[in-house]
Structures are given as structure tokens and as C-alpha cells.
XYZ file of C-alpha atoms in Angstrom:
483
model
C 108.042 93.631 123.887
C 106.587 92.164 127.097
C 106.325 95.649 128.645
C 104.678 96.935 125.472
C 102.136 94.097 125.421
C 101.316 94.827 129.078
C 100.883 98.540 128.269
C 98.580 97.708 125.366
C 96.674 95.056 127.327
C 95.727 97.711 129.896
C 94.166 99.621 126.979
C 92.354 96.544 125.607
C 94.782 96.229 122.691
C 97.311 93.661 121.552
C 99.970 93.276 118.857
C 99.815 90.231 116.607
C 102.170 89.221 113.799
C 100.311 88.510 110.556
C 101.990 86.600 107.684
C 101.391 89.284 105.018
C 101.429 92.382 107.237
C 103.888 91.846 110.065
C 103.025 93.566 113.345
C 99.366 94.551 113.561
C 97.251 96.180 116.272
C 94.115 94.336 117.413
C 91.357 95.128 119.920
C 90.396 92.966 122.892
C 87.057 94.752 123.428
C 84.522 96.702 121.382
C 85.262 100.355 120.566
C 82.547 102.864 119.710
C 82.898 105.677 117.121
C 84.822 108.577 118.685
C 86.510 106.482 121.385
C 90.255 106.972 121.808
C 92.114 103.795 120.917
C 95.660 105.048 121.418
C 97.633 108.188 122.264
C 101.355 108.785 121.840
C 103.746 111.711 122.110
C 106.383 111.767 119.347
C 109.702 110.084 120.008
C 111.167 113.026 118.070
C 109.512 115.822 116.093
C 110.347 119.034 114.232
C 108.201 121.844 112.811
C 108.012 122.611 109.085
C 109.860 125.912 109.298
C 110.577 127.796 106.089
C 111.461 131.290 104.900
C 107.839 132.490 105.136
C 106.752 130.874 108.417
C 108.378 129.619 111.609
C 106.966 127.567 114.479
C 107.888 126.899 118.078
C 109.893 123.693 118.430
C 107.979 122.805 121.569
C 104.312 123.365 120.643
C 104.376 124.324 116.925
C 102.629 127.655 117.606
C 103.495 130.679 115.461
C 102.861 133.586 117.856
C 105.442 135.506 119.889
C 108.450 133.534 118.683
C 112.077 134.169 119.553
C 115.104 132.489 117.985
C 117.482 130.373 120.001
C 120.343 132.785 120.647
C 122.879 130.026 120.053
C 122.118 128.201 116.798
C 119.769 130.857 115.363
C 117.794 128.005 113.739
C 115.246 126.911 116.340
C 112.352 129.064 117.567
C 110.431 129.075 120.870
C 107.216 130.775 121.919
C 108.386 131.207 125.505
C 110.473 129.915 128.385
C 108.142 126.971 129.088
C 108.682 125.344 125.693
C 112.375 126.226 125.722
C 112.853 124.522 129.114
C 110.907 121.426 128.059
C 113.137 121.018 124.987
C 116.430 122.078 126.551
C 117.813 118.649 127.538
C 117.806 117.688 123.873
C 118.273 121.040 122.190
C 121.387 122.055 124.134
C 123.200 119.224 122.331
C 121.513 119.908 118.975
C 122.346 123.593 119.338
C 126.023 122.806 119.903
C 126.040 120.496 116.859
C 124.320 123.011 114.573
C 126.758 125.728 115.617
C 129.572 123.697 114.032
C 128.077 124.601 110.651
C 128.527 127.984 109.018
C 125.463 130.153 109.631
C 124.389 130.065 105.962
C 124.571 126.260 105.914
C 122.595 125.989 109.165
C 119.638 127.670 107.466
C 119.666 124.951 104.798
C 119.238 122.056 107.243
C 115.905 120.454 106.323
C 113.280 119.235 108.825
C 114.106 115.611 107.902
C 117.811 116.108 108.662
C 116.924 117.804 111.945
C 114.616 114.916 112.813
C 117.493 112.459 112.337
C 119.903 114.612 114.350
C 117.394 114.713 117.208
C 116.828 110.950 116.940
C 120.559 110.207 117.300
C 120.931 112.650 120.168
C 117.879 111.360 122.060
C 119.048 107.775 121.740
C 122.410 108.682 123.262
C 120.845 110.788 126.021
C 118.472 107.966 126.950
C 121.393 105.516 127.036
C 123.184 107.967 129.360
C 119.975 108.261 131.461
C 119.804 112.028 130.891
C 116.358 111.568 129.321
C 114.198 108.829 130.911
C 113.199 105.686 129.011
C 109.562 104.576 129.194
C 107.552 101.738 127.659
C 106.312 103.951 124.825
C 109.301 106.325 124.582
C 112.392 104.282 123.840
C 114.687 103.580 120.901
C 113.829 99.855 120.881
C 110.485 100.773 119.302
C 112.331 102.655 116.545
C 114.615 99.650 115.954
C 111.532 97.447 115.476
C 110.198 99.582 112.606
C 110.425 98.211 109.061
C 112.852 100.031 106.740
C 112.330 98.201 103.389
C 116.009 98.868 102.588
C 116.260 95.704 100.484
C 113.496 97.021 98.173
C 115.100 100.403 97.440
C 116.858 101.172 94.171
C 120.481 102.333 93.983
C 119.517 105.990 93.510
C 117.490 106.048 96.744
C 120.173 104.172 98.676
C 122.747 106.710 97.478
C 120.532 109.594 98.615
C 120.150 108.108 102.104
C 123.923 107.544 102.289
C 124.535 111.214 101.428
C 121.986 112.323 104.034
C 123.691 110.077 106.613
C 127.029 111.749 105.829
C 125.450 115.170 106.387
C 124.148 114.034 109.800
C 127.666 112.797 110.599
C 129.066 116.196 109.606
C 126.667 117.878 112.053
C 127.023 115.455 114.983
C 130.661 114.305 114.627
C 130.089 111.350 116.958
C 133.062 108.981 117.222
C 132.225 105.606 115.694
C 128.882 106.768 114.300
C 127.049 104.028 112.354
C 126.299 105.578 108.942
C 124.539 102.434 107.736
C 122.104 102.569 110.649
C 121.413 106.258 110.011
C 120.713 105.556 106.324
C 118.365 102.763 107.367
C 116.595 105.109 109.771
C 116.041 107.596 106.941
C 114.277 104.779 105.093
C 112.230 104.151 108.250
C 111.255 107.830 108.295
C 109.959 107.522 104.738
C 107.682 104.632 105.681
C 106.812 105.499 109.286
C 107.095 109.236 110.045
C 103.805 111.158 110.191
C 102.903 114.694 109.183
C 101.728 116.450 112.351
C 98.642 118.472 111.415
C 96.527 121.052 113.194
C 92.819 120.531 113.902
C 91.970 121.568 110.329
C 94.415 118.969 108.928
C 97.002 121.545 107.820
C 100.578 120.181 108.128
C 102.694 121.827 110.826
C 105.619 119.437 111.214
C 106.802 115.839 111.153
C 107.210 113.330 113.939
C 108.098 109.713 114.620
C 105.446 107.776 116.553
C 106.739 104.176 116.730
C 103.682 102.831 118.535
C 101.210 104.418 116.109
C 103.333 103.010 113.256
C 102.297 99.491 114.304
C 98.807 100.301 112.956
C 98.408 99.076 109.398
C 96.846 100.848 106.427
C 93.437 100.286 104.886
C 91.731 102.253 102.105
C 88.542 101.742 104.166
C 89.951 102.377 107.654
C 87.995 101.888 110.861
C 90.062 104.480 112.767
C 91.475 107.953 112.161
C 94.737 109.608 113.242
C 94.551 113.241 114.357
C 96.824 115.411 116.493
C 96.267 117.413 119.657
C 99.214 119.792 119.472
C 102.023 117.244 118.935
C 100.290 114.229 120.468
C 99.032 111.580 118.045
C 95.490 110.436 118.859
C 93.863 107.446 117.167
C 90.066 107.337 117.429
C 87.547 104.798 116.174
C 85.602 106.020 113.126
C 83.184 103.079 113.139
C 82.069 100.453 115.615
C 85.112 98.202 116.021
C 84.271 94.822 117.478
C 86.455 92.778 119.819
C 89.354 90.895 118.159
C 89.352 93.232 115.131
C 92.382 94.830 113.527
C 92.692 98.605 113.946
C 93.480 100.347 110.643
C 94.115 103.927 109.550
C 94.779 105.415 106.118
C 98.367 106.293 105.187
C 97.393 108.134 102.002
C 94.729 110.290 100.372
C 91.999 107.693 99.733
C 90.031 109.787 97.217
C 91.005 108.078 93.997
C 90.749 104.899 91.960
C 92.148 101.608 93.232
C 95.042 101.830 90.761
C 95.893 105.377 91.913
C 95.804 104.393 95.588
C 97.906 101.275 95.042
C 100.476 103.227 93.012
C 100.763 105.811 95.790
C 101.173 103.128 98.482
C 103.785 101.226 96.482
C 105.850 104.349 95.772
C 105.752 105.775 99.302
C 105.327 102.740 101.565
C 106.601 99.896 99.378
C 103.692 97.488 99.814
C 100.721 96.243 97.814
C 97.418 96.951 99.582
C 95.060 93.995 99.953
C 92.289 95.698 101.928
C 88.622 94.942 101.209
C 88.311 97.995 98.967
C 91.398 97.111 96.912
C 90.305 93.472 96.545
C 87.500 94.711 94.244
C 89.944 95.862 91.574
C 88.687 95.057 88.084
C 85.160 94.270 89.260
C 82.205 96.178 87.738
C 81.728 98.531 90.708
C 85.461 99.318 90.826
C 85.563 100.017 87.077
C 82.570 102.355 87.408
C 84.062 104.164 90.403
C 87.402 104.651 88.632
C 85.660 106.008 85.522
C 83.652 108.474 87.626
C 86.536 109.694 89.802
C 89.221 109.869 87.105
C 87.426 109.580 83.757
C 85.494 111.735 81.306
C 81.914 113.011 81.333
C 79.167 112.236 78.843
C 78.917 114.569 75.841
C 75.259 115.038 76.751
C 75.321 117.711 79.476
C 72.036 116.414 80.931
C 73.428 112.898 81.365
C 75.521 111.981 84.428
C 76.698 108.619 83.134
C 80.289 107.404 83.184
C 82.385 106.645 80.105
C 84.362 103.536 79.171
C 86.644 103.084 76.191
C 84.875 102.019 73.001
C 85.795 98.421 71.936
C 86.508 99.730 68.416
C 88.824 102.394 69.873
C 86.799 105.230 68.347
C 86.449 107.038 71.653
C 84.531 106.634 74.912
C 80.974 105.351 75.326
C 78.587 106.568 78.030
C 77.340 103.558 79.984
C 74.054 105.333 80.697
C 72.872 106.745 77.347
C 75.395 104.893 75.086
C 76.453 108.171 73.403
C 79.945 108.008 71.867
C 82.459 110.757 72.672
C 85.158 110.784 70.005
C 88.859 110.489 70.756
C 89.501 113.661 68.775
C 87.079 115.709 70.890
C 88.526 114.371 74.150
C 92.104 114.913 72.953
C 91.422 118.535 71.934
C 89.672 119.366 75.194
C 92.395 117.634 77.227
C 94.976 119.746 75.347
C 93.077 122.939 76.176
C 92.881 121.896 79.838
C 96.637 121.211 79.888
C 97.435 124.622 78.347
C 95.300 126.562 80.845
C 96.587 124.364 83.683
C 100.165 125.373 82.875
C 99.157 129.047 82.917
C 97.276 128.638 86.208
C 100.185 126.883 87.917
C 102.623 129.530 86.669
C 100.324 132.383 87.701
C 101.818 134.620 90.442
C 98.585 134.442 92.489
C 100.105 136.343 95.413
C 100.617 139.434 93.225
C 97.210 139.646 91.571
C 94.698 137.366 93.221
C 91.721 138.438 91.121
C 93.547 137.600 87.870
C 94.545 134.236 89.320
C 90.933 133.537 90.335
C 89.691 134.404 86.836
C 92.280 132.070 85.314
C 91.314 129.206 87.630
C 87.635 129.746 86.778
C 88.473 129.376 83.081
C 90.378 126.226 84.014
C 87.350 124.945 85.958
C 84.928 125.558 83.055
C 87.132 123.546 80.689
C 87.388 120.740 83.244
C 83.593 120.713 83.620
C 83.318 119.969 79.875
C 85.902 117.181 80.071
C 85.516 115.425 83.412
C 82.682 113.773 85.307
C 80.981 115.982 87.921
C 82.468 113.777 90.685
C 85.971 114.000 89.198
C 88.824 114.266 91.709
C 90.672 116.622 89.347
C 87.682 118.990 89.185
C 87.282 118.744 92.970
C 90.928 119.828 93.502
C 90.451 122.855 91.244
C 87.369 123.876 93.222
C 89.250 123.430 96.500
C 91.899 125.822 95.163
C 89.245 128.323 94.082
C 87.538 128.112 97.473
C 90.817 128.908 99.216
C 91.541 131.835 96.882
C 88.025 133.274 97.261
C 88.313 133.053 101.058
C 91.602 134.959 100.891
C 89.962 137.853 99.004
C 86.878 137.680 101.265
C 84.492 136.866 98.435
C 82.207 135.066 100.865
C 79.167 134.405 98.666
C 81.188 132.866 95.861
C 83.204 130.896 98.398
C 79.956 129.456 99.790
C 78.879 128.420 96.281
C 82.109 126.469 95.826
C 81.826 124.982 99.302
C 78.425 123.576 98.363
C 79.876 122.103 95.158
C 82.681 120.349 97.059
C 80.612 118.777 99.864
C 78.727 116.218 97.692
C 82.001 115.059 96.120
C 83.571 114.618 99.562
C 80.522 112.601 100.619
C 81.019 110.411 97.554
C 84.762 109.778 97.936
C 85.215 109.662 101.735
C 83.630 107.618 104.547
C 80.652 109.333 106.223
C 82.650 110.188 109.366
C 85.804 111.418 107.587
C 87.062 114.667 109.188
C 87.403 116.401 105.793
C 83.617 116.219 105.376
C 83.152 117.662 108.867
C 85.637 120.467 108.196
C 83.903 121.330 104.926
C 80.541 121.550 106.704
C 82.234 123.752 109.335
C 83.472 126.128 106.610
C 80.046 126.101 104.969
C 78.326 126.861 108.287
C 80.636 129.791 109.051
C 80.073 131.249 105.579
C 76.287 130.841 105.818
C 76.271 132.520 109.231
C 78.424 135.387 107.942
C 75.980 135.905 105.062
C 72.957 135.967 107.391
C 71.710 132.471 106.479
C 71.381 131.533 110.141
C 69.105 128.484 109.896
C 71.262 126.960 107.165
C 74.345 127.738 109.278
C 72.894 125.878 112.255
C 72.209 122.835 110.067
C 75.757 122.840 108.631
C 77.398 123.383 112.035
C 75.398 120.490 113.531
C 76.636 118.217 110.733
C 80.193 119.443 111.329
C 79.944 118.831 115.077
C 78.505 115.332 114.649
C 81.343 114.264 112.346
C 84.243 116.098 114.009
C 83.084 114.945 117.434
C 84.039 111.437 116.272
C 87.425 112.274 114.737
C 88.479 115.090 117.096
C 86.628 114.232 120.309
C 84.505 116.851 122.083
C 86.869 118.311 124.692
C 89.623 119.890 122.562
C 89.852 123.701 122.221
C 88.955 123.356 118.524
C 85.759 121.442 119.295
C 84.844 123.788 122.155
C 85.130 126.689 119.711
C 82.884 124.866 117.226
C 80.372 124.099 119.996
C 80.327 127.759 121.064
C 79.718 128.884 117.467
C 76.859 126.397 117.159
C 75.256 127.615 120.414
C 75.573 131.227 119.276
C 74.094 130.460 115.840
C 71.206 128.583 117.459
C 70.501 131.520 119.781
C 70.537 133.926 116.821
C 68.207 131.666 114.817
C 65.779 131.501 117.767
C 65.884 135.272 118.172
C 65.153 135.782 114.458
C 62.251 133.346 114.637
C 60.749 135.147 117.654
C 61.230 138.524 115.960
C 59.465 137.194 112.875
C 56.540 135.939 114.963
C 56.276 139.257 116.809
C 56.323 141.106 113.492
C 53.462 138.989 112.209
């Protein structure tokens, strides 16, 4: 712990133990938006390989892959990644080969992560892999497991998973209880490793990053540069302040967020945003994000349940929406939802798009315009329209999603920046160059905070912005010459 405190002190950080939170990360100087607070390589990590897509174990890339000739499970993009992983994988490879080939293919990323954790611990103890201040098993041991709060069903599952790891490794004297406890630690502490557009690529254990506590109004954001976790300030963080990130999707009511945190992370959030539960603003926000719309299409008020239980009353125009009407419409939405989810969209994308549009129209009649449910449907439609290259329609949906994102996320949230980036690319493609420049500037300003400015992703965005600006200037000059 002394070495860790020294490491953090050099980075103007410190770990304090708080009565209700346990270990917490605090600053010892001011941090500006976009500044890197902390970086860490994973102690162990694995890609999310499946039957449709495989990734390199070293860098998570998908191009030019070749299978490990031994285990036939792990992929590499080239000799560089294979060499960097070999000290660990040569032992994992040997262990996986003990399984029948068919069973090897069924080993999940989480099981592989545990196998690699056990192997790395042993190899560090044997000094085959070096131990450093931020890359050692002691940091894993310090993580909270919440084992005492788990029900019997979950404990039984972890015990079965531990037995499977034992079957693979066959270590003499292996501690099954410790492995089961580490699976519980994974559940609370492992992170999804995402690409620059926040698409999951794998999972990893970052014990130092796991010290950072959750807030539904975080002042920092966790992103990844390849497999490295990078925590950047989203706001101005003053000296002696706690650094917080979000563990969950924060678009949702306080009750929804707290339910998600309790189920996944086994704690009750007491952040500033959650402390407003039951207050007028919180009730209004919940009704807007997860409630029904006013029956008057021209009214944008939110609805609360009628005291006489006759239905829902708009708090703006006081119009009553009957329970019967809401129930019927909700039933129609449920029916079409079931059809949409069961639709084989890969086979006939246009039919799937038409079905989701019907779904969207019903949701528009039922839910508030800032509804999270309606937003998710539009996100799905945007993705589907992009896949069939229906650019103009995709742009229309992009413009519908942006205002909702701006309502439900902090101003510097990367999802807003990424949406503006998509909007800018679509506008540029459709010849709307000036609008594209405006959207790309907004994207760059936001993503420059969450992603920094020197990553390949941000350099690509910067190049697109410069090119769009040059094209806009050329069009303006051509227009002037024509006049």
C-alpha cells in the first residue's frame, strides 16, 4: 500500500478510506476537463470472441488473424502480439489442450479471464513475469467481493465455475474458495474494454481503476486506448475532491439506476443525483424519461397518476389520460415489440426496418418525446438504416436522438460527441457541408475531453473536420465567384 500511495502521490492522487464507501480516490491538485487522471494496463484481459467475430488476444484487432496452432482457441494478428502474450499463453495453451476440442470452444471469456488470473499470479510468484506497483496480485486481493451478500444460487454458480477452472488448470492444492470469490470480484470490478466508439471488444481487470467509486453525476470518464484504461476529467475537479466515474448507463430514473447498481454492484448509491429521490424535480424527470405523454399532441407536459386512480394527469395542461387508453396502447406496443425482437433482421433488413418504424409510431403515441424507451428504438433504427445505407433517413433519426442525449447525459459525455460525429459524417456525405462542419466541431470539442486529442481516433476526426472546412470554404468562394 505504501508503494501504491507513493505512485499515486507522484500523480497528485491519494487513496482514502471513507466510512460508507471504503477505498476512494482523491485529488491533491486541480484537474482540468480532458486531463488524464490515471492510466492502467489490465492485470488480465480477454477479447469477446464468438462464432461470428474473433479478435487478437494481444491488441483486440480483427484483421489478419491466425489461430494459435496449439489450443486452436486464441487468435493473434501477428508475431508481435503473440510474443508479447507468450509468457502467459504458453501455460494457458497447455491447460486448454487438456480439454476436448469441442469443449475448448465453449470456454467463455469470463472463464478464460480467471484461468489467466491464476496463471499470472503463479508466474509472478515464480518471477517469470515481473511484479510492479500497479501490476501485482495484491491489488486484486484488495478488491471487494461482496460474497456475504450473495444468495445461494449465485454462490453455487461461482462454485461450479471454480470447479471448471480447476478442471482446466489442474493445479495441486488449488483454492476453489478463492477462485469463487474472485469470480464475485469480477462481477463487481471487471470492466468492458471498448473501442473509441464505445463498442465492447473484451473484458479486463484493472485493480487500480476499480478504486474509483461510482457517481450518477461523475466528474471523470473511463475510456480505453487499445487495452489501456484511461481516466480523464470531464469537469473541473478541484484539489481534495473525490474522483468518480459511472459504472452503469446513467440515462434513466433514480429508481432504475439504483436497481441496476444494487443488482450488479451490490450497493445503494448516495450520490448527489440520487439524494434527490422523491423530490419534485426527480419525480418530473422520472415521469419524462420513463412515463407517458400527454393525450394532447401539442402539449409536451409530463403525466402523473391521478389521485382517484382514473388514469394519468398532465401536469402542464391538466388533461386526463384514461387507464384504459394507456393499457390498450401499451398492449399494442408490447405485441409489436415481440414481433420486432423476433424479426430475423439479418435476412430481410427492409422488412425489419418497416416493423421497427411501426413500433416507433406506437411508442410516440404512448411515451414522452424524451422517453428512454423511444430513444432506444430510434438508436436501433439509426443502426439499421446505416447498414442499408439509407443516409438521409439515418440523418433524420440522428437529429432526433441528439436532443434526448443532451437531456439525459452530462454536456461532455462521449455519447453526445459520438452522435454529433455520426451526424457530421452523414451531413457531409449528403452535401450539407456547413452543417457538417458545425456538427464535427461539436464532436471534436466533446470527444477532445473524453478521448484526448492525440489518439488515432481523434486525429482521424480532426482530419475530417479540416477537410470539411476546406470544402465549405471552396463552396463559399465558388458561390461568390458565381455571383
